[in-house]
Structure formats: structure tokens, C-alpha cells
Tab-separated table of C-alpha atoms and ligand atoms in Angstrom:
chain	number	residue	atom	x	y	z
A	238	MET	CA	0.090	-0.036	0.620
A	239	LYS	CA	1.812	3.376	-0.954
A	240	PRO	CA	2.340	5.384	2.376
A	241	THR	CA	-0.320	8.377	2.761
A	242	PHE	CA	3.012	11.043	2.507
A	243	GLN	CA	6.785	10.247	1.248
A	244	LEU	CA	9.221	12.630	3.260
A	245	PRO	CA	12.829	11.964	1.985
A	246	ASN	CA	13.515	10.071	4.308
A	247	TYR	CA	10.690	8.207	4.753
A	248	PRO	CA	6.929	7.644	4.772
A	249	ILE	CA	4.278	8.140	6.581
A	250	TRP	CA	0.764	6.023	7.017
A	251	VAL	CA	-1.918	7.080	8.031
A	252	GLY	CA	-4.799	4.811	8.823
A	253	PRO	CA	-4.972	1.102	10.274
A	254	LEU	CA	-2.025	-0.986	11.388
A	255	ALA	CA	-3.276	-3.852	9.776
A	256	GLN	CA	-3.464	-3.043	6.654
A	257	THR	CA	0.171	-1.199	6.327
A	258	PHE	CA	2.779	-2.210	9.064
A	259	PRO	CA	2.749	-6.267	8.624
A	260	ALA	CA	3.486	-5.409	4.216
A	261	TRP	CA	6.273	-3.428	5.703
A	262	PHE	CA	7.881	-5.254	8.063
A	263	GLU	CA	8.146	-8.295	6.077
A	264	SER	CA	9.854	-5.805	3.191
A	265	ALA	CA	12.171	-4.691	5.641
A	266	GLY	CA	13.226	-7.966	6.044
A	267	TYR	CA	14.740	-6.614	10.070
A	268	THR	CA	15.341	-9.876	12.403
A	269	GLN	CA	15.821	-7.797	16.007
A	270	VAL	CA	13.308	-5.674	17.375
A	271	PHE	CA	12.966	-4.032	19.899
A	272	LEU	CA	9.885	-2.787	21.477
A	273	ILE	CA	9.918	0.237	23.219
A	274	ALA	CA	6.559	1.529	25.495
A	275	ASP	CA	5.638	3.646	28.957
A	276	ALA	CA	3.460	1.695	31.824
A	277	GLU	CA	-0.009	3.498	29.758
A	278	THR	CA	1.344	2.234	26.583
A	279	ARG	CA	2.472	-1.412	27.650
A	280	LYS	CA	-1.468	-1.657	29.328
A	281	HIS	CA	-3.413	-0.473	26.614
A	282	CYS	CA	-1.783	-0.198	22.997
A	283	LEU	CA	0.636	-3.032	22.983
A	284	PRO	CA	-2.104	-6.218	22.908
A	285	VAL	CA	-3.912	-4.218	20.159
A	286	PHE	CA	-0.430	-3.141	18.316
A	287	LEU	CA	-0.030	-6.881	19.059
A	288	GLN	CA	-3.364	-7.743	17.351
A	289	GLU	CA	-3.015	-5.724	14.458
A	290	THR	CA	-0.174	-6.776	13.787
A	291	GLY	CA	0.125	-9.617	14.278
A	292	LEU	CA	3.297	-9.628	16.414
A	293	SER	CA	4.422	-11.979	18.934
A	294	ALA	CA	4.127	-11.151	22.523
A	295	ASP	CA	7.152	-12.151	23.592
A	296	VAL	CA	8.459	-9.590	21.596
A	297	PRO	CA	11.991	-8.520	23.686
A	298	GLY	CA	12.304	-4.295	25.228
A	299	THR	CA	11.948	-2.221	27.647
A	300	THR	CA	8.702	-0.119	29.605
A	301	ILE	CA	9.425	3.486	31.052
A	302	PRO	CA	7.228	4.987	33.514
A	303	ALA	CA	4.661	7.216	32.427
A	304	GLY	CA	5.259	11.187	31.885
A	305	GLU	CA	6.967	13.796	30.952
A	306	HIS	CA	9.223	14.125	34.086
A	307	PHE	CA	10.859	10.619	33.584
A	308	LYS	CA	12.238	12.084	29.802
A	309	ASN	CA	15.125	12.481	30.625
A	310	MET	CA	19.601	11.046	31.418
A	311	HIS	CA	18.048	8.419	33.611
A	312	THR	CA	15.463	6.908	31.934
A	313	CYS	CA	17.855	6.718	28.790
A	314	ALA	CA	20.304	4.778	30.534
A	315	HIS	CA	17.868	2.202	31.676
A	316	ILE	CA	16.951	2.550	27.583
A	317	TRP	CA	20.446	1.093	26.639
A	318	GLN	CA	20.857	-0.996	29.426
A	319	ASP	CA	17.573	-2.329	28.262
A	320	MET	CA	19.411	-2.775	24.628
A	321	LEU	CA	22.566	-4.186	25.583
A	322	ALA	CA	21.393	-7.042	27.602
A	323	ALA	CA	18.496	-8.025	24.782
A	324	GLY	CA	21.858	-8.608	22.639
A	325	LEU	CA	20.822	-6.097	20.347
A	326	ASP	CA	22.539	-5.542	17.338
A	327	ARG	CA	23.081	-2.239	14.884
A	328	LYS	CA	20.760	-4.035	12.179
A	329	ALA	CA	17.812	-4.190	15.014
A	330	LEU	CA	14.490	-2.185	14.787
A	331	VAL	CA	13.545	0.059	17.693
A	332	ILE	CA	9.585	-0.040	17.751
A	333	ASN	CA	8.198	3.402	20.140
A	334	LEU	CA	4.510	2.706	20.958
A	335	GLY	CA	3.694	5.838	22.662
A	336	GLY	CA	2.895	9.785	22.275
A	337	GLY	CA	5.132	12.738	21.770
A	338	VAL	CA	7.773	11.095	26.010
A	339	VAL	CA	7.960	7.615	24.653
A	340	GLY	CA	9.074	8.683	20.704
A	341	ASP	CA	11.039	11.688	21.480
A	342	MET	CA	13.007	10.109	23.829
A	343	GLY	CA	12.752	6.204	22.541
A	344	GLY	CA	14.081	8.152	19.334
A	345	PHE	CA	16.698	9.524	20.742
A	346	CYS	CA	17.936	5.944	22.302
A	347	ALA	CA	17.902	4.564	19.822
A	348	ALA	CA	19.883	7.432	17.579
A	349	THR	CA	22.942	6.821	19.826
A	350	TYR	CA	22.447	2.864	20.307
A	351	LYS	CA	25.519	1.744	18.270
A	352	ARG	CA	25.955	5.102	16.515
A	353	GLY	CA	22.609	4.439	16.156
A	354	VAL	CA	19.832	1.646	14.543
A	355	ASP	CA	16.465	2.146	12.957
A	356	PHE	CA	13.525	3.425	14.387
A	357	VAL	CA	10.026	3.473	13.682
A	358	GLN	CA	7.009	5.988	15.383
A	359	ILE	CA	4.398	4.084	16.364
A	360	PRO	CA	2.321	6.764	18.509
A	361	THR	CA	-0.785	7.062	20.151
A	362	THR	CA	-1.355	10.633	21.118
A	363	LEU	CA	-3.208	12.682	18.740
A	364	LEU	CA	-0.502	15.340	19.604
A	365	SER	CA	2.459	13.059	19.346
A	366	MET	CA	0.672	11.821	14.968
A	367	THR	CA	-0.009	14.966	14.516
A	368	ASP	CA	3.119	16.452	15.192
A	369	ALA	CA	5.812	14.685	17.481
A	370	SER	CA	7.128	11.780	15.155
A	371	VAL	CA	6.996	14.098	12.452
A	372	GLY	CA	10.144	16.020	11.535
A	373	GLY	CA	13.082	14.667	12.729
A	374	LYS	CA	13.334	16.273	16.448
A	375	LEU	CA	14.327	14.007	19.470
A	376	GLY	CA	15.548	14.854	22.112
A	377	ILE	CA	14.738	14.674	26.713
A	378	ASP	CA	15.014	16.997	28.981
A	379	PHE	CA	17.929	18.199	30.872
A	380	ASN	CA	18.491	20.217	34.683
A	381	GLY	CA	14.624	21.754	34.109
A	382	ILE	CA	15.025	22.574	30.569
A	383	LYS	CA	12.348	21.171	27.915
A	384	ASN	CA	14.618	19.451	25.020
A	385	ALA	CA	17.622	20.362	26.142
A	386	ILE	CA	19.453	17.943	24.828
A	387	GLY	CA	18.881	15.712	21.330
A	388	LEU	CA	19.526	15.926	17.710
A	389	PHE	CA	17.570	15.852	14.367
A	390	GLY	CA	17.118	11.714	13.498
A	391	ASP	CA	15.143	10.353	11.147
A	392	PRO	CA	12.771	7.287	11.404
A	393	VAL	CA	12.450	4.375	8.788
A	394	ALA	CA	8.524	4.829	8.597
A	395	VAL	CA	5.481	6.570	11.137
A	396	PHE	CA	2.267	4.631	11.769
A	397	ALA	CA	-0.518	6.611	12.622
A	398	ASP	CA	-3.462	4.984	13.866
A	399	PRO	CA	-6.270	6.616	15.246
A	400	ILE	CA	-7.706	3.048	16.771
A	401	PHE	CA	-5.165	4.268	19.609
A	402	PHE	CA	-7.648	7.203	20.477
A	403	ASN	CA	-10.343	4.493	22.180
A	404	THR	CA	-8.275	4.319	25.314
A	405	LEU	CA	-6.833	7.813	25.321
A	406	SER	CA	-8.613	10.044	28.040
A	407	ASP	CA	-10.880	13.422	26.388
A	408	ARG	CA	-7.766	15.190	28.263
A	409	GLU	CA	-5.549	13.923	26.321
A	410	LEU	CA	-7.203	14.224	23.352
A	411	ARG	CA	-8.494	17.471	23.504
A	412	SER	CA	-5.003	18.141	24.405
A	413	GLY	CA	-3.896	17.382	20.856
A	414	PHE	CA	-6.723	19.098	18.916
A	415	ALA	CA	-4.518	22.634	20.099
A	416	GLU	CA	-2.036	21.485	17.925
A	417	VAL	CA	-4.812	20.415	15.048
A	418	ILE	CA	-6.574	24.254	15.545
A	419	LYS	CA	-2.773	24.971	15.029
A	420	HIS	CA	-1.929	23.409	11.687
A	421	ALA	CA	-4.781	24.246	9.719
A	422	ILE	CA	-4.734	28.514	11.064
A	423	ILE	CA	-0.996	28.068	9.681
A	424	GLY	CA	-1.738	26.177	6.216
A	425	ASP	CA	-5.100	24.187	5.135
A	426	ALA	CA	-7.959	27.035	5.378
A	427	GLU	CA	-9.960	23.642	4.209
A	428	LEU	CA	-9.145	22.078	7.140
A	429	TRP	CA	-9.812	25.606	9.597
A	430	ASP	CA	-13.646	25.577	8.451
A	431	GLN	CA	-13.969	22.107	9.206
A	432	LEU	CA	-12.918	22.161	12.938
A	433	GLN	CA	-15.658	25.560	12.178
A	434	GLN	CA	-18.132	22.836	12.890
A	435	LEU	CA	-16.763	20.383	15.903
A	436	ASN	CA	-18.602	20.163	18.613
A	437	ASP	CA	-17.900	16.603	19.492
A	438	LEU	CA	-13.972	15.025	19.305
A	439	ARG	CA	-15.002	11.871	20.006
A	440	ALA	CA	-16.976	12.012	17.016
A	441	VAL	CA	-14.477	12.692	14.183
A	442	HIS	CA	-13.518	11.162	11.392
A	443	TRP	CA	-9.751	11.236	12.818
A	444	PRO	CA	-7.864	9.512	9.157
A	445	SER	CA	-9.197	12.682	7.374
A	446	LEU	CA	-8.554	15.120	9.606
A	447	LEU	CA	-5.333	13.823	10.797
A	448	LYS	CA	-4.309	13.543	7.041
A	449	ALA	CA	-4.522	17.600	6.371
A	450	SER	CA	-3.205	18.340	9.530
A	451	ILE	CA	0.016	15.819	9.080
A	452	ALA	CA	-0.217	17.581	5.680
A	453	VAL	CA	0.774	20.473	7.180
A	454	LYS	CA	3.019	19.490	9.164
A	455	VAL	CA	5.033	17.361	6.538
A	456	LYS	CA	5.209	20.700	4.332
A	457	VAL	CA	6.582	22.951	6.842
A	458	VAL	CA	9.804	20.539	7.613
A	459	GLU	CA	10.084	20.264	3.937
A	460	LEU	CA	10.077	23.420	3.511
A	461	ASP	CA	12.908	23.853	6.725
A	462	PRO	CA	13.695	20.725	8.261
A	463	PHE	CA	16.375	22.110	10.587
A	464	GLU	CA	14.443	25.191	11.818
A	465	LYS	CA	15.969	28.029	10.115
A	466	ASP	CA	13.141	30.414	9.252
A	467	LEU	CA	10.152	28.933	8.221
A	468	ARG	CA	9.636	25.950	10.673
A	469	ALA	CA	9.089	28.502	13.896
A	470	VAL	CA	5.760	29.400	12.823
A	471	LEU	CA	4.600	25.893	13.889
A	472	ASN	CA	5.803	27.620	17.293
A	473	PHE	CA	2.752	29.712	17.066
A	474	GLY	CA	1.068	30.033	20.415
A	475	HIS	CA	4.044	28.652	21.719
A	476	THR	CA	5.912	31.371	23.726
A	477	ILE	CA	3.416	32.424	26.300
A	478	GLY	CA	2.062	29.037	25.905
A	479	HIS	CA	5.063	27.614	26.825
A	480	ALA	CA	6.122	30.236	30.006
A	481	ILE	CA	2.133	29.732	31.424
A	482	GLU	CA	2.517	25.750	31.044
A	483	SER	CA	6.410	26.200	33.353
A	484	TYR	CA	4.744	28.290	35.212
A	485	PHE	CA	1.718	25.738	36.616
A	486	LEU	CA	4.177	22.992	35.806
A	487	ASN	CA	5.295	22.823	39.435
A	488	THR	CA	2.008	23.717	41.158
A	489	ASP	CA	-1.157	21.075	42.384
A	490	THR	CA	-3.510	21.780	39.092
A	491	PRO	CA	-0.434	21.349	35.723
A	492	LEU	CA	-2.068	22.129	32.249
A	493	THR	CA	-1.540	19.359	29.418
A	494	HIS	CA	0.442	20.944	26.831
A	495	GLY	CA	-1.960	21.406	24.488
A	496	GLU	CA	-3.872	23.723	27.617
A	497	ALA	CA	-0.710	25.835	27.131
A	498	ILE	CA	-0.827	26.349	23.982
A	499	ALA	CA	-4.560	27.148	23.410
A	500	ILE	CA	-3.555	29.676	26.054
A	501	GLY	CA	-0.917	30.663	23.929
A	502	MET	CA	-2.543	31.114	20.807
A	503	PHE	CA	-5.977	33.176	22.076
A	504	CYS	CA	-3.026	35.869	23.358
A	505	GLU	CA	-0.745	35.745	20.219
A	506	ALA	CA	-3.369	36.299	18.533
A	507	GLU	CA	-4.336	39.051	20.691
A	508	LEU	CA	-1.446	40.908	19.903
A	509	ALA	CA	-1.093	40.088	15.500
A	510	PRO	CA	-1.219	42.669	14.111
A	511	ALA	CA	-4.229	43.463	11.288
A	512	SER	CA	-1.719	42.169	8.012
A	513	THR	CA	-1.789	38.862	8.704
A	514	ARG	CA	-5.749	38.087	8.944
A	515	LEU	CA	-5.192	36.424	12.398
A	516	PRO	CA	-9.155	34.884	12.856
A	517	ARG	CA	-8.789	36.131	15.873
A	518	THR	CA	-12.319	35.992	17.457
A	519	ALA	CA	-13.238	32.802	14.891
A	520	LEU	CA	-9.714	30.986	17.371
A	521	ALA	CA	-11.000	31.693	20.199
A	522	LYS	CA	-15.026	30.657	20.011
A	523	LEU	CA	-13.225	27.816	19.059
A	524	LEU	CA	-10.602	27.281	21.508
A	525	ARG	CA	-12.895	27.883	24.713
A	526	ARG	CA	-16.089	25.543	22.318
A	527	PHE	CA	-12.789	22.519	23.448
A	528	PHE	CA	-10.485	24.535	26.517
A	529	SER	CA	-12.072	25.433	30.002
A	530	PHE	CA	-9.400	28.561	29.988
A	531	ARG	CA	-7.564	28.766	33.668
A	532	THR	CA	-7.193	31.953	35.491
A	533	ILE	CA	-4.035	33.747	35.546
A	534	PRO	CA	-3.170	36.111	38.385
A	535	VAL	CA	-2.080	39.646	37.878
A	536	GLU	CA	0.911	38.481	40.444
A	537	ALA	CA	1.728	35.787	37.773
A	538	PHE	CA	2.678	38.304	34.370
A	539	PRO	CA	6.190	39.755	35.548
A	540	ALA	CA	6.907	35.434	36.095
A	541	LEU	CA	5.855	35.002	32.529
A	542	TRP	CA	8.040	37.256	31.222
A	543	GLU	CA	10.776	35.609	32.837
A	544	LEU	CA	10.042	32.478	31.363
A	545	MET	CA	9.145	33.473	28.289
A	546	GLN	CA	13.202	35.186	28.561
A	547	GLN	CA	14.440	32.335	28.261
A	548	ASP	CA	12.500	31.391	24.693
A	549	LYS	CA	15.408	29.099	21.898
A	550	LYS	CA	13.708	31.842	19.589
A	551	ASN	CA	14.555	35.094	21.330
A	552	THR	CA	18.344	36.706	19.756
A	553	SER	CA	19.664	38.999	20.478
A	554	GLY	CA	18.246	39.654	24.417
A	555	LYS	CA	14.372	40.385	23.205
A	556	VAL	CA	11.726	37.955	23.445
A	557	ARG	CA	9.990	36.913	20.092
A	558	ILE	CA	6.694	35.652	19.189
A	559	ALA	CA	6.178	33.753	15.634
A	560	LEU	CA	3.052	33.875	13.659
A	561	PRO	CA	1.351	32.994	10.658
A	562	ASP	CA	1.243	35.683	8.436
A	563	ALA	CA	-1.944	36.218	6.168
A	564	GLU	CA	-0.157	33.713	3.314
A	565	PRO	CA	-0.219	29.814	4.057
A	566	TYR	CA	3.887	28.975	5.455
A	567	ARG	CA	4.000	32.535	5.962
A	568	LEU	CA	6.241	33.782	9.222
A	569	HIS	CA	5.399	36.947	10.729
A	570	TRP	CA	8.439	37.571	13.690
A	571	LEU	CA	7.398	39.780	16.209
A	572	GLU	CA	8.679	41.493	19.315
A	573	PRO	CA	6.429	42.482	21.547
A	574	ALA	CA	7.067	44.239	25.546
A	575	PHE	CA	6.097	43.888	28.806
A	576	VAL	CA	3.126	45.780	28.580
A	577	GLU	CA	1.670	44.250	24.944
A	578	LEU	CA	1.855	40.524	26.962
A	579	GLU	CA	-0.298	42.352	30.076
A	580	ARG	CA	-1.996	43.719	27.515
A	581	SER	CA	-2.957	40.194	26.108
A	582	LEU	CA	-3.133	38.651	29.895
A	583	THR	CA	-5.565	41.104	30.349
A	584	VAL	CA	-8.054	40.605	27.506
A	585	TYR	CA	-7.669	37.049	28.128
A	586	GLU	CA	-8.602	37.216	31.886
A	587	ASP	CA	-11.560	39.642	30.533
A	588	THR	CA	-12.892	37.035	28.329
A	589	ILE	CA	-12.946	34.640	31.266
A	590	LYS	CA	-15.115	36.895	33.121
A	591	ALA	CA	-16.929	38.087	30.721
A	592	GLY	CA	-18.025	34.142	30.241
A	593	LEU	CA	-17.273	34.443	26.143
B	1832	NAD	N1	9.594	15.910	18.491
B	1832	NAD	C1	8.611	16.932	18.487
B	1832	NAD	O1	8.841	17.784	17.219
B	1832	NAD	C2	8.052	17.583	19.249
B	1832	NAD	C3	6.934	18.156	18.917
B	1832	NAD	C4	5.794	17.767	19.808
B	1832	NAD	C5	5.686	17.796	20.882
B	1832	NAD	N2	6.535	16.643	21.754
B	1832	NAD	C6	6.939	16.505	22.200
B	1832	NAD	O2	6.560	15.460	22.913
B	1832	NAD	C7	5.456	15.050	24.333
B	1832	NAD	C8	4.604	15.339	25.051
B	1832	NAD	O3	3.509	13.736	23.504
B	1832	NAD	P1	2.078	13.696	24.285
B	1832	NAD	O4	1.556	15.207	24.616
B	1832	NAD	O5	2.256	12.486	23.159
B	1832	NAD	O6	2.597	13.008	25.849
B	1832	NAD	P2	2.758	11.559	26.510
B	1832	NAD	O7	3.572	10.826	25.167
B	1832	NAD	O8	3.246	11.964	27.994
B	1832	NAD	O9	1.405	10.519	26.100
B	1832	NAD	C9	0.436	11.572	27.020
B	1832	NAD	C10	-0.110	10.396	28.271
B	1832	NAD	O10	-0.827	9.196	27.282
B	1832	NAD	C11	-0.792	8.219	27.850
B	1832	NAD	N3	-0.761	7.500	26.400
B	1832	NAD	C12	-0.439	7.727	25.431
B	1832	NAD	N4	-0.939	6.761	24.450
B	1832	NAD	C13	-1.812	6.553	24.771
B	1832	NAD	C14	-3.356	6.025	24.793
B	1832	NAD	N5	-3.615	6.093	23.728
B	1832	NAD	N6	-4.076	5.493	25.279
B	1832	NAD	C15	-3.996	5.418	26.208
B	1832	NAD	N7	-2.639	5.986	27.201
B	1832	NAD	C16	-1.915	6.631	26.580
B	1832	NAD	C17	0.867	7.657	28.145
B	1832	NAD	O11	0.938	7.161	28.729
B	1832	NAD	C18	0.644	9.395	29.118
B	1832	NAD	O12	0.024	9.197	30.240
B	1832	NAD	C19	6.471	16.422	24.986
B	1832	NAD	O13	7.430	15.476	25.584
B	1832	NAD	C20	6.490	17.767	23.960
B	1832	NAD	O14	7.974	17.846	23.904
B	1832	NAD	C21	7.862	16.718	20.689
B	1833	ZN	ZN1	2.932	22.206	20.769
């Protein structure tokens, strides 16, 4: 079966694993495989994966604890140890079965083990299907900094099958949906129109929506594989969003990545000049339909500004926000001052208070 997308170095299939993976796997001819899952995906996704692909239940591999908290060097050491113990050679295939954490870290471990073994991404969250497993960015968190250590390394293939959403929580599904919204705004007016019609993520026809959303990421990556310029457009919502995510990280009520990015997109759209023609009102309405916005106290504004100073995109000490421009696949840089952040957050707070 023809891949849904063929990138320069690897194919991406969107659709039932049973129709794609077994034939690909057989023709690839790997003699050794090693499967990486986290505790949750081992429980919920591995049985589905085995059933769909016909792989034997005693496939060697390792299980890591679930969650961003474990995306670190210690977990890598554990993975590499298990790879060595399994006697993995350089001709083996590593299978990453999980969300973005398993994909980023499993890919990183595979790309560095014995100077690199092949790996395949089997994303199991909406976020990892539409975003994390496309584009070859691999890595782990270090010293409290997200994705501080890593490299660009392509998988040999990606298989995105929405069958895994059956066990994914509503909250995680919504979280990934924030990136789908982002992709629509960056490059697909038709997808954007479709999203306006949605009310229930459980009733979505995922194969077509995934294809449209992945297509935007694929196009951006093809235009700018090493993030020299345009690829920064994928950071729409992320400058303010990441600061908000970090701010709430060590509280009793952390936000998911997508929840933080939803707020970030709202605020960044508020700052966008009219020339970008960002659909501000429609975006706010769509975000409000799917995300329950959290109040951000005024006292937090300076702390958020402080966090934004650490953003990777900044140059010469200035905070930079990457916005989609009026034309699809165009980037518009903004260099806001603190007062503008304050203004956008005040509009955000007023919107919550008004119950809009
Ligand atoms: N490489 C990139 O370009 C890129 C892009 C975006 C995000 N990321 C990374 O992705 C990570 C976030 O990914 P994520 O949101 O998938 O988080 P995740 O991998 O932590 O998964 C979220 C939770 O859902 C569970 N889970 C996964 N699939 C499931 C399923 N089908 N059923 C039940 N439970 C399931 C996981 O065990 C985990 O507890 C971050 O570390 C981020 O840095 C990378
Ligand atoms: Zn994101």
C-alpha cells in the first residue's frame, strides 16, 4: 500500500496498522526488534498493536514510567541497558509505541545506541501523531529545561492509526487538538472551516482530519528541515504557551501542553497585527468550545515574562513570537514588550470573566 506521505527519508502511513505495518515490516527484513513503551501504552496500546500487526507477544523491549517527568537521562540509561542486555545489534529495529515522550526519547536512545539503529514511530496520542513524530526532532529534558539535549534523526517510518484514541483520555485528546487547530491556521483554510463545525472530538472522522493536519506539518518540515526560519511558525502559541505551561508545572494543577498552547494562541493572536489576518474572534470561539480557560493572576504576569526571556527563539535579548502570516506557510515575527504581554493577558482574563 502506498504511504500517505513520502518524505525524503521516510514514509508516513495514516490508517489501520493491520493494512500497512505487516507488509512494510516483512519487506524491511529486520531480524531483531526491540519495543519501547511506557507503563500506560504497554497496558492499553501494546495488546492492540500486537493484534493489529500479528507480532509475537514475547517481542523483547522495555517499559518506562509514563509522563514528561521521566523524559530524562536516567530513563535513557535504563533503556540503553535493556538494549544491551537484549543483545541488540546495529541491524535491529526499535519500535517506539507511545506518545511524544516515548517517541522523542525512544528515538533519541535508538539514534545514539551503537551510533544509531533504525527506529519506527507508532504514535498513540493525537499530539504525537500530528506533531511529535513528524520532523525528526529527538531529545530529552535536562536540568529542568525541556528538550535541552537531543538531535535531528529520522525514523525509518511512521504509522499513525487512530485506533489508539479508544483508550486515550478526553483531556489528552483535547490537548493534541490544540496542535490541529494550530496547523489549520498555518496552512489549511479548508481544515480550518471543518474545525469550526466540530463539537465532539469523539465523533470526528480521524483518518481524514489527521491526514490534513499532518500534511501541514510535513509541508513546513519539507520547506525548512532544520528550523532555519519558516519552521518557527509551528511555534505559534508556544512562546506565551510554554511560559504558562512552566508556570503551572509545579503547582497542584498543572496544565497539559495543549491546554497551555490554547491559552498561548489566544494571547498571541491578540497581539497579532491586522496585516496577519489571523482569525482572532473565530479562534477564540473555537478554543473556548474545547478548552476551559484557567485564570492567570495578575501577580503571575512578571513571572511569565521572565519565563519568556528563556525562549529558544529569542535573539539579542529580545522576546520573539512566531505568528502565521496572512499567506499560508509564511512567518511573521513579533517582538513584544512586557506591556503587550500584560495587555493580551488582561484581554484573556476579561474574556473569562465575561464568560464569552
Ligand atoms: N519532536 C517533536 O517535534 C515534538 C513536537 C511536539 C511535542 N513533542 C514532545 O511530545 C511530548 C508530549 O507528547 P504527548 O502529549 O503524546 O505526551 P505523552 O507521551 O506523555 O502521553 C500522554 C499520556 O498519555 C498516555 N498515553 C499515550 N497513548 C495512550 C493511549 N493510546 N491510551 C491511553 N493512554 C495513552 C501516556 O502514557 C502518557 O501518560 C513532550 O515531551 C514534547 O516535548 C515533540
Ligand atoms: Zn506544541
